[in-house]
Short mmCIF file of C-alpha atoms in Angstrom, two decimals:
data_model
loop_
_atom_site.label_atom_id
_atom_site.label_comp_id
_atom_site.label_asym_id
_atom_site.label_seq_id
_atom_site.Cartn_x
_atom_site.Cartn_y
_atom_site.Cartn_z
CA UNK A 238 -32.26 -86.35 79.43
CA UNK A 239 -33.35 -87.68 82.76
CA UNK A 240 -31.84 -84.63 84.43
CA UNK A 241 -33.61 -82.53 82.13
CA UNK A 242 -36.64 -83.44 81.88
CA UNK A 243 -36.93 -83.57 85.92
CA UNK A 244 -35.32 -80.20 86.38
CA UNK A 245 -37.83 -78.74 83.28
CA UNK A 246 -40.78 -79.79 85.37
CA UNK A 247 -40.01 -78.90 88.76
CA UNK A 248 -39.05 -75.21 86.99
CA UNK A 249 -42.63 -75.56 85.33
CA UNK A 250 -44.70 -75.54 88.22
CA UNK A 251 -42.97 -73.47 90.74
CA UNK A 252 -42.67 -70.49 87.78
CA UNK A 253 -45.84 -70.89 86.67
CA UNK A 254 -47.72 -71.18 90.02
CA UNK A 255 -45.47 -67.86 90.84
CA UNK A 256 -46.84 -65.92 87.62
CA UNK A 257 -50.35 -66.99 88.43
CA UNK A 258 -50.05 -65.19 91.33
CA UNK A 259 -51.20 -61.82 88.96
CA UNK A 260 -54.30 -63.55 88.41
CA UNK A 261 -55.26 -64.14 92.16
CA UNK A 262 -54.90 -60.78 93.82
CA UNK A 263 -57.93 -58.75 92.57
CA UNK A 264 -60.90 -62.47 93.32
CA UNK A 265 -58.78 -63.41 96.51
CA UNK A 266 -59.19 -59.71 97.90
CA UNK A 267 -62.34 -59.53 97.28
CA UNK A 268 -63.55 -62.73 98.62
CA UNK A 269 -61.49 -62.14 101.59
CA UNK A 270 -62.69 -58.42 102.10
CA UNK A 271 -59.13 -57.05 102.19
CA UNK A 272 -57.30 -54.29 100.60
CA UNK A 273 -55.40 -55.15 97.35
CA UNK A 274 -52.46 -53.50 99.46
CA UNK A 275 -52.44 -56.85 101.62
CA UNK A 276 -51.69 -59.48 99.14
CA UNK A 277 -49.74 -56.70 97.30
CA UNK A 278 -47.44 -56.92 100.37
CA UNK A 279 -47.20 -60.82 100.43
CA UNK A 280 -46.19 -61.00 96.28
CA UNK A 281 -43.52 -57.69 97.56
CA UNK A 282 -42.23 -60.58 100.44
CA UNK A 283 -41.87 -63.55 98.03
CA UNK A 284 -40.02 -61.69 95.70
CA UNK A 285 -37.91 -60.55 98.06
CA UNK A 286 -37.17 -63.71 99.76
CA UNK A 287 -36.61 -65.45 96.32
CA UNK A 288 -33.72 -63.17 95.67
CA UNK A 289 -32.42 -63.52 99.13
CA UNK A 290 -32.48 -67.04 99.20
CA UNK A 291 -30.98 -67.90 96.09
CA UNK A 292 -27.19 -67.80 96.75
CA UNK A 293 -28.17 -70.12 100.05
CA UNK A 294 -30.06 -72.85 98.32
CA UNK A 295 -27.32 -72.93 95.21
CA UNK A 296 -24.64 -73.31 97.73
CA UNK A 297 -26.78 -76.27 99.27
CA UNK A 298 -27.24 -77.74 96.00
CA UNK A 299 -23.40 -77.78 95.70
CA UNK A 300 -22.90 -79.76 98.80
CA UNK A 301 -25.92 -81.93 99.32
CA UNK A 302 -27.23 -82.17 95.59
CA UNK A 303 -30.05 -80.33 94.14
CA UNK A 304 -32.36 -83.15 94.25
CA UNK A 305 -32.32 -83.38 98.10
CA UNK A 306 -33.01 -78.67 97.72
CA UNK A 307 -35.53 -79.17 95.39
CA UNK A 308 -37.38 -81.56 96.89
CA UNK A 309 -37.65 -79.27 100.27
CA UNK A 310 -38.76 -76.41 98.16
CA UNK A 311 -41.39 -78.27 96.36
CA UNK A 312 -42.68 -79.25 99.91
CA UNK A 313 -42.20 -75.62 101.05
CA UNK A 314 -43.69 -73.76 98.55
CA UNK A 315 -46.71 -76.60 98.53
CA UNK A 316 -47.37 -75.52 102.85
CA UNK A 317 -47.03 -72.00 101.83
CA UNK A 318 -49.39 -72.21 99.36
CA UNK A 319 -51.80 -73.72 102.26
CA UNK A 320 -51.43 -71.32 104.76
CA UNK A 321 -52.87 -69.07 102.18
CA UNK A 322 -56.02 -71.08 101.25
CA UNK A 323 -56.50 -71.25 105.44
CA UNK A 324 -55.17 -68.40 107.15
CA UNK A 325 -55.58 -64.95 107.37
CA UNK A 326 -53.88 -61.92 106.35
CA UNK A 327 -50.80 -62.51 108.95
CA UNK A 328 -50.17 -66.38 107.45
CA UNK A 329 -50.96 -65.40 104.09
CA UNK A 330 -47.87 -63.41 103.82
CA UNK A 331 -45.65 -65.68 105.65
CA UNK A 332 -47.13 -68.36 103.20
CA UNK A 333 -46.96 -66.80 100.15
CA UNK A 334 -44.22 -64.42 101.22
CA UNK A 335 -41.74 -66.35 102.86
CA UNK A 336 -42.04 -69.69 102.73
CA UNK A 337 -43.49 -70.06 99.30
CA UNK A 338 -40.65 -67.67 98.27
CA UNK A 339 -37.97 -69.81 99.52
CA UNK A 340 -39.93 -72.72 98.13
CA UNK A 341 -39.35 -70.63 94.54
CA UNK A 342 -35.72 -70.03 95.09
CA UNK A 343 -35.06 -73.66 95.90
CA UNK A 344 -37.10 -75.14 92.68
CA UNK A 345 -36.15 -72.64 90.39
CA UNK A 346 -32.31 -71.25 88.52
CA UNK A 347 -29.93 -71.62 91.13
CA UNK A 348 -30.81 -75.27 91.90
CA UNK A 349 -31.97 -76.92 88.65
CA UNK A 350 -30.20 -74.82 86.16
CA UNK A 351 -26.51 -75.54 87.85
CA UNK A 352 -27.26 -79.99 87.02
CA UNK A 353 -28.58 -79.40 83.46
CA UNK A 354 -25.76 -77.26 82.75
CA UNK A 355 -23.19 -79.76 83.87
CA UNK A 356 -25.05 -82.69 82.34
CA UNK A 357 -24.01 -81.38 78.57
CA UNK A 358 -21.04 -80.71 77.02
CA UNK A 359 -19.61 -76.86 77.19
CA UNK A 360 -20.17 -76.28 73.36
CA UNK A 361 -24.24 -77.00 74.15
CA UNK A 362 -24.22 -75.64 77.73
CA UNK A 363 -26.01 -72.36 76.69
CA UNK A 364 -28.47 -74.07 74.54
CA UNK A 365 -29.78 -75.99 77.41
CA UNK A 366 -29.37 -73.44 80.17
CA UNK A 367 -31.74 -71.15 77.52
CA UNK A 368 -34.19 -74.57 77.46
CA UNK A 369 -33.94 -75.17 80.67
CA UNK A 370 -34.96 -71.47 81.57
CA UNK A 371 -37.62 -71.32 79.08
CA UNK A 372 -39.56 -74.65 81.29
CA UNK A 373 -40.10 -71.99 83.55
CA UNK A 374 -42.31 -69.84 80.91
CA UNK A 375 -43.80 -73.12 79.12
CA UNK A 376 -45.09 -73.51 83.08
CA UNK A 377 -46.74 -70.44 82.90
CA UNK A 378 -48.41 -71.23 79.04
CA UNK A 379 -49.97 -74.44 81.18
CA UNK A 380 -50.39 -73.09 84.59
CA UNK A 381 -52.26 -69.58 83.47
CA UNK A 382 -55.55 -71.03 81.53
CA UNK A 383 -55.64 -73.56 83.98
CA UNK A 384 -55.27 -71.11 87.00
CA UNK A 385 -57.67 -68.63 85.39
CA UNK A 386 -60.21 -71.24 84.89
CA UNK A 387 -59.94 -72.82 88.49
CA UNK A 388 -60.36 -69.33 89.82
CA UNK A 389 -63.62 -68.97 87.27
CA UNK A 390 -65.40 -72.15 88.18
CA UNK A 391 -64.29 -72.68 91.80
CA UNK A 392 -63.16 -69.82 93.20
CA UNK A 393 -59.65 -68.35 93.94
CA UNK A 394 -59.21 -70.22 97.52
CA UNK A 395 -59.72 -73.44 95.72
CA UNK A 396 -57.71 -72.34 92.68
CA UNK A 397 -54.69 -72.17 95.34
CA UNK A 398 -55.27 -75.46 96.68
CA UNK A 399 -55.26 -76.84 93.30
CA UNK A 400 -51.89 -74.62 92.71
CA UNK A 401 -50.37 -76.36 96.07
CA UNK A 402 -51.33 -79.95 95.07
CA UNK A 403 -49.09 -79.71 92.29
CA UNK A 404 -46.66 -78.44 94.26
CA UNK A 405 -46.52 -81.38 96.22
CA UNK A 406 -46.62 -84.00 92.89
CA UNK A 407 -44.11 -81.99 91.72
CA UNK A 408 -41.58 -83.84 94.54
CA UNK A 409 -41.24 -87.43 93.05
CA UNK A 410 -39.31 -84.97 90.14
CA UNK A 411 -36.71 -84.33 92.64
CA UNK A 412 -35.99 -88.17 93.22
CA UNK A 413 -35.76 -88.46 88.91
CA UNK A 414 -33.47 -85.17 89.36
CA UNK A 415 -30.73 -87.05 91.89
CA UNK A 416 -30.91 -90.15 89.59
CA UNK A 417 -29.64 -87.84 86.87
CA UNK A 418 -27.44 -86.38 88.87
CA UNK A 419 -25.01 -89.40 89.59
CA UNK A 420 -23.43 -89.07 86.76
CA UNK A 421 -22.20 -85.16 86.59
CA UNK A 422 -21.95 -84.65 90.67
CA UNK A 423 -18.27 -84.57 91.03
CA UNK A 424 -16.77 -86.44 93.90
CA UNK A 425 -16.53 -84.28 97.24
CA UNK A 426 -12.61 -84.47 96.78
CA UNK A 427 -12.97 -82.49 93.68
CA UNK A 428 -14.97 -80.03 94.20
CA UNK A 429 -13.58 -76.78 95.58
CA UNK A 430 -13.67 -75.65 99.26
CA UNK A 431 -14.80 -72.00 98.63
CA UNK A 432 -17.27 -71.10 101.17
CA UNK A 433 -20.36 -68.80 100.59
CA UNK A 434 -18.54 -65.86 102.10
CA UNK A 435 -15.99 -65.93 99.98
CA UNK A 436 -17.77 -66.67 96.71
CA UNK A 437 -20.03 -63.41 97.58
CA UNK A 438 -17.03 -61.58 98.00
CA UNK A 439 -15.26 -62.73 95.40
CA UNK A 440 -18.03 -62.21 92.72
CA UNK A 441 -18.57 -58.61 94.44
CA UNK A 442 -15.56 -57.76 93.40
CA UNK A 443 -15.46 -58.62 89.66
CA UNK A 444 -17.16 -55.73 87.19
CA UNK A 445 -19.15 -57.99 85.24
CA UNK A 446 -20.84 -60.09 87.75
CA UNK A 447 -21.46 -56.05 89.35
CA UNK A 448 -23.18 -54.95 86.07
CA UNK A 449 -24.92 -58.26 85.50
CA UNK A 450 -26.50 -57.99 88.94
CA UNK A 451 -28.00 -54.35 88.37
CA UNK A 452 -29.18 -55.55 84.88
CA UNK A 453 -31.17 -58.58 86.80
CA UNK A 454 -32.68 -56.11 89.34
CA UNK A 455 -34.15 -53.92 86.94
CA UNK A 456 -35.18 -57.32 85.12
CA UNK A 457 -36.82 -58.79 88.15
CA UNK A 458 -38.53 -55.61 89.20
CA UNK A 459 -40.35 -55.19 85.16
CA UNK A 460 -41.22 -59.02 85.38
CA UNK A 461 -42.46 -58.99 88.61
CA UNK A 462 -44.67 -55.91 88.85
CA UNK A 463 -45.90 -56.87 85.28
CA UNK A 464 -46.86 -60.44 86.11
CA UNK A 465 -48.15 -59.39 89.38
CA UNK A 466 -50.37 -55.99 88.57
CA UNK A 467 -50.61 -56.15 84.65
CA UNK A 468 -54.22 -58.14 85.10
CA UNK A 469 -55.55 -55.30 87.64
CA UNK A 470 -54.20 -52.71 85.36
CA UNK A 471 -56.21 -53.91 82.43
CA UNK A 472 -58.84 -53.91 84.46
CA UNK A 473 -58.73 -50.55 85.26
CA UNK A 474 -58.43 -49.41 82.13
CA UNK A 475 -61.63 -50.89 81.25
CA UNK A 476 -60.33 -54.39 79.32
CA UNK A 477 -62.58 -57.70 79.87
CA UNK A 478 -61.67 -60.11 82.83
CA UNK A 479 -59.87 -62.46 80.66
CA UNK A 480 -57.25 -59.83 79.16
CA UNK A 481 -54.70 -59.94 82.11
CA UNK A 482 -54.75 -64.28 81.89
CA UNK A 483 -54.22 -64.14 77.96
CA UNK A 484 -51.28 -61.57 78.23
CA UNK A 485 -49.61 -63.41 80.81
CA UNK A 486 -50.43 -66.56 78.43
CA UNK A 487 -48.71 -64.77 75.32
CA UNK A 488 -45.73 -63.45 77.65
CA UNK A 489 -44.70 -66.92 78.65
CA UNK A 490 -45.36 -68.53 74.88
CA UNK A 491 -43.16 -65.73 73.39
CA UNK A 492 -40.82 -66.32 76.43
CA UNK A 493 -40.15 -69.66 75.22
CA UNK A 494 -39.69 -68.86 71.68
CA UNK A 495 -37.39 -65.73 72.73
CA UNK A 496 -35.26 -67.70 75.57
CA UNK A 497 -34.13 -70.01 72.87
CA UNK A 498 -33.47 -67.75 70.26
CA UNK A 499 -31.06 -65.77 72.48
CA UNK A 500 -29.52 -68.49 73.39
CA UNK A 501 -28.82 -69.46 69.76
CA UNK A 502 -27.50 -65.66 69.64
CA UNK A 503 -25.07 -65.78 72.18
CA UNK A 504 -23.04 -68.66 71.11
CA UNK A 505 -22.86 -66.29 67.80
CA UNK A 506 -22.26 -62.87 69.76
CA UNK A 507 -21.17 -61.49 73.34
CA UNK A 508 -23.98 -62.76 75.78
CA UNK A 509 -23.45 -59.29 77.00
CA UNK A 510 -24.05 -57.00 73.83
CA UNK A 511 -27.68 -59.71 73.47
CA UNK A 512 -28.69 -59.37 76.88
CA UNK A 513 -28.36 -55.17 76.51
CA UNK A 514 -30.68 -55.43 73.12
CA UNK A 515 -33.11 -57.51 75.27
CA UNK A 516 -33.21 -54.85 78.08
CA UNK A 517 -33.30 -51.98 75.43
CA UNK A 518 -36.11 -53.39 73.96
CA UNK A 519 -37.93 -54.29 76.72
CA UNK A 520 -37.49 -50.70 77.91
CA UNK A 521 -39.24 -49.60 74.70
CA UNK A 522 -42.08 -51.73 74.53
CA UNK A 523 -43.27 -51.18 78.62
CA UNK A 524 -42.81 -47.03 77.58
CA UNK A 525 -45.04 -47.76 74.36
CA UNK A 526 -47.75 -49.33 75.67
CA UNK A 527 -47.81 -47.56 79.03
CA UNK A 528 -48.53 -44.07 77.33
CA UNK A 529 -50.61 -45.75 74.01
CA UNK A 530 -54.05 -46.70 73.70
CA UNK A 531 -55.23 -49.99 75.49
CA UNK A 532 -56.95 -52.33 73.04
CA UNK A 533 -56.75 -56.22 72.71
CA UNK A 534 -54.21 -55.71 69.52
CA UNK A 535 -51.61 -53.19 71.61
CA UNK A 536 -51.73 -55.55 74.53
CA UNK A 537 -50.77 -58.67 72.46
CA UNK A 538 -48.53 -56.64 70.87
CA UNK A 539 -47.34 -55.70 74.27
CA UNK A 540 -47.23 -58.98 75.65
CA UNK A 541 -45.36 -61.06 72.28
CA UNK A 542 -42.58 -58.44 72.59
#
């Protein structure tokens, strides 16, 4: 539970500081007199470097333990998150981009999921990988409102000071996470040798792991350039300031809901024939509402599926 409950909340704030991102583009822009092409770029970087780093800080996890990786993210996504209340166009995408990104990828899936998995027994492991993963959207159900309202009352360059305190309290988590993880780290003498090299190639090699990739990409790409651009978008189309903050709000509530059910699903059927109704579904609902009318019931409709 220990394990758990720290991994849950260091996945909390790093996803839900990352969706709140959407909300600070169009006010941080503005205030700053830049193009909405320039933080565009920075969210483009930390995306980027949150894939790339991934395999890295999951293979440090494995050797020095993911409390001693997620505590370094915490603290890098926390700086990143200050060189973009300070600096300038130039820091704000090393910041955000890079350093906040690697910040992600060390707080997030690779790190924390790989403990809680091994702290339950196999016939639960998918139940509490599907928990475990849905901290990340119950993050984003707290984070959201509170972002939105921050950016409302004090302005977006405060709003991402408040979003890089937390990021710094979210640290002591990592020192709860290594207590937990006494018990299911196995002894260096039994844990395999495989290098990084060779579990790339390896896992290049095998179909599944192939197909599973491509699904993820297309995955990352919809989530991303939803949570990023869906609040502009809504603006454009002539919906109230507030639209874009309760649609991310019902995404990550439904997320929750959804990311448990399918785990409940897959310990019934093939992970991979749920995961291709999730896709498939998700393919119908962006094609829906991208060529229906905008209104507040098509976009919660939008959002809960």
């Amino acid at each position: 539970m220990t394990i758990f409950i720290a991994g849950a909340t260091m996945m909390s704030v790093s996803m839900g500081a990352r969706q709140a991102q959407g909300l600070l583009i169009g006010p941080l822009s503005t205030v700053r007199e830049w193009p909405l092409a320039t933080f565009s770029m920075a969210v483009a970087v930390h995306n980027l470097m949150w894939g790339l780093f991934q395999p890295f800080t999951g293979a440090a996890a494995d050797r020095w333990g993911a409390a001693k990786v997620a505590a370094v993210g915490a603290f890098a996504f926390g700086l990143g998150m200050v060189m973009v209340a300070t600096g300038g166009s130039w820091q704000t995408v090393i910041g955000l981009g890079v350093l906040s990104g690697f910040g992600l990828a060390a707080t997030s899936f690779s790190v924390v999921l790989g403990p809680i998995g091994r702290a339950v027994s196999a016939e639960h492991r998918t139940v509490a990988l599907g928990m475990g993963s849905a901290m990340g959207s119950l993050g984003m159900m707290l984070l959201i409102p509170v972002t939105q309202e921050m950016i409302t009352v004090f302005g977006p360059v405060r709003a991402i000071w408040g979003l890089s305190f937390l990021s710094f309290a979210s640290i002591p988590m990592a020192m709860l996470l290594h207590k937990g993880e006494k018990a299911v780290l196995a002894a260096p003498a039994e844990r395999g040798q495989q290098s990084i090299k060779e579990a790339l190639k390896q896992a290049s090699c095998d179909n599944g792991y192939r197909f599973l990739a491509a699904g993820f990409f297309v995955c990352g790409f919809q989530l991303a350039f939803i949570g990023v651009h869906l609040p502009g978008y809504l603006a454009l189309c002539g919906m109230n300031k507030g639209a874009g903050a309760t649609a991310l709000l019902v995404i990550g509530g439904f997320n929750v809901i959804g990311t448990y059910g399918m785990g409940k699903l897959s310990q019934r059927y093939p992970p991979k024939y749920v995961l291709s109704a999730i896709y498939l579904g998700r393919a119908i609902a962006t094609f829906l509402f991208a060529v229906g009318p905008k209104n507040e019931f098509t976009l919660l409709l939008f959002a809960a599926t």
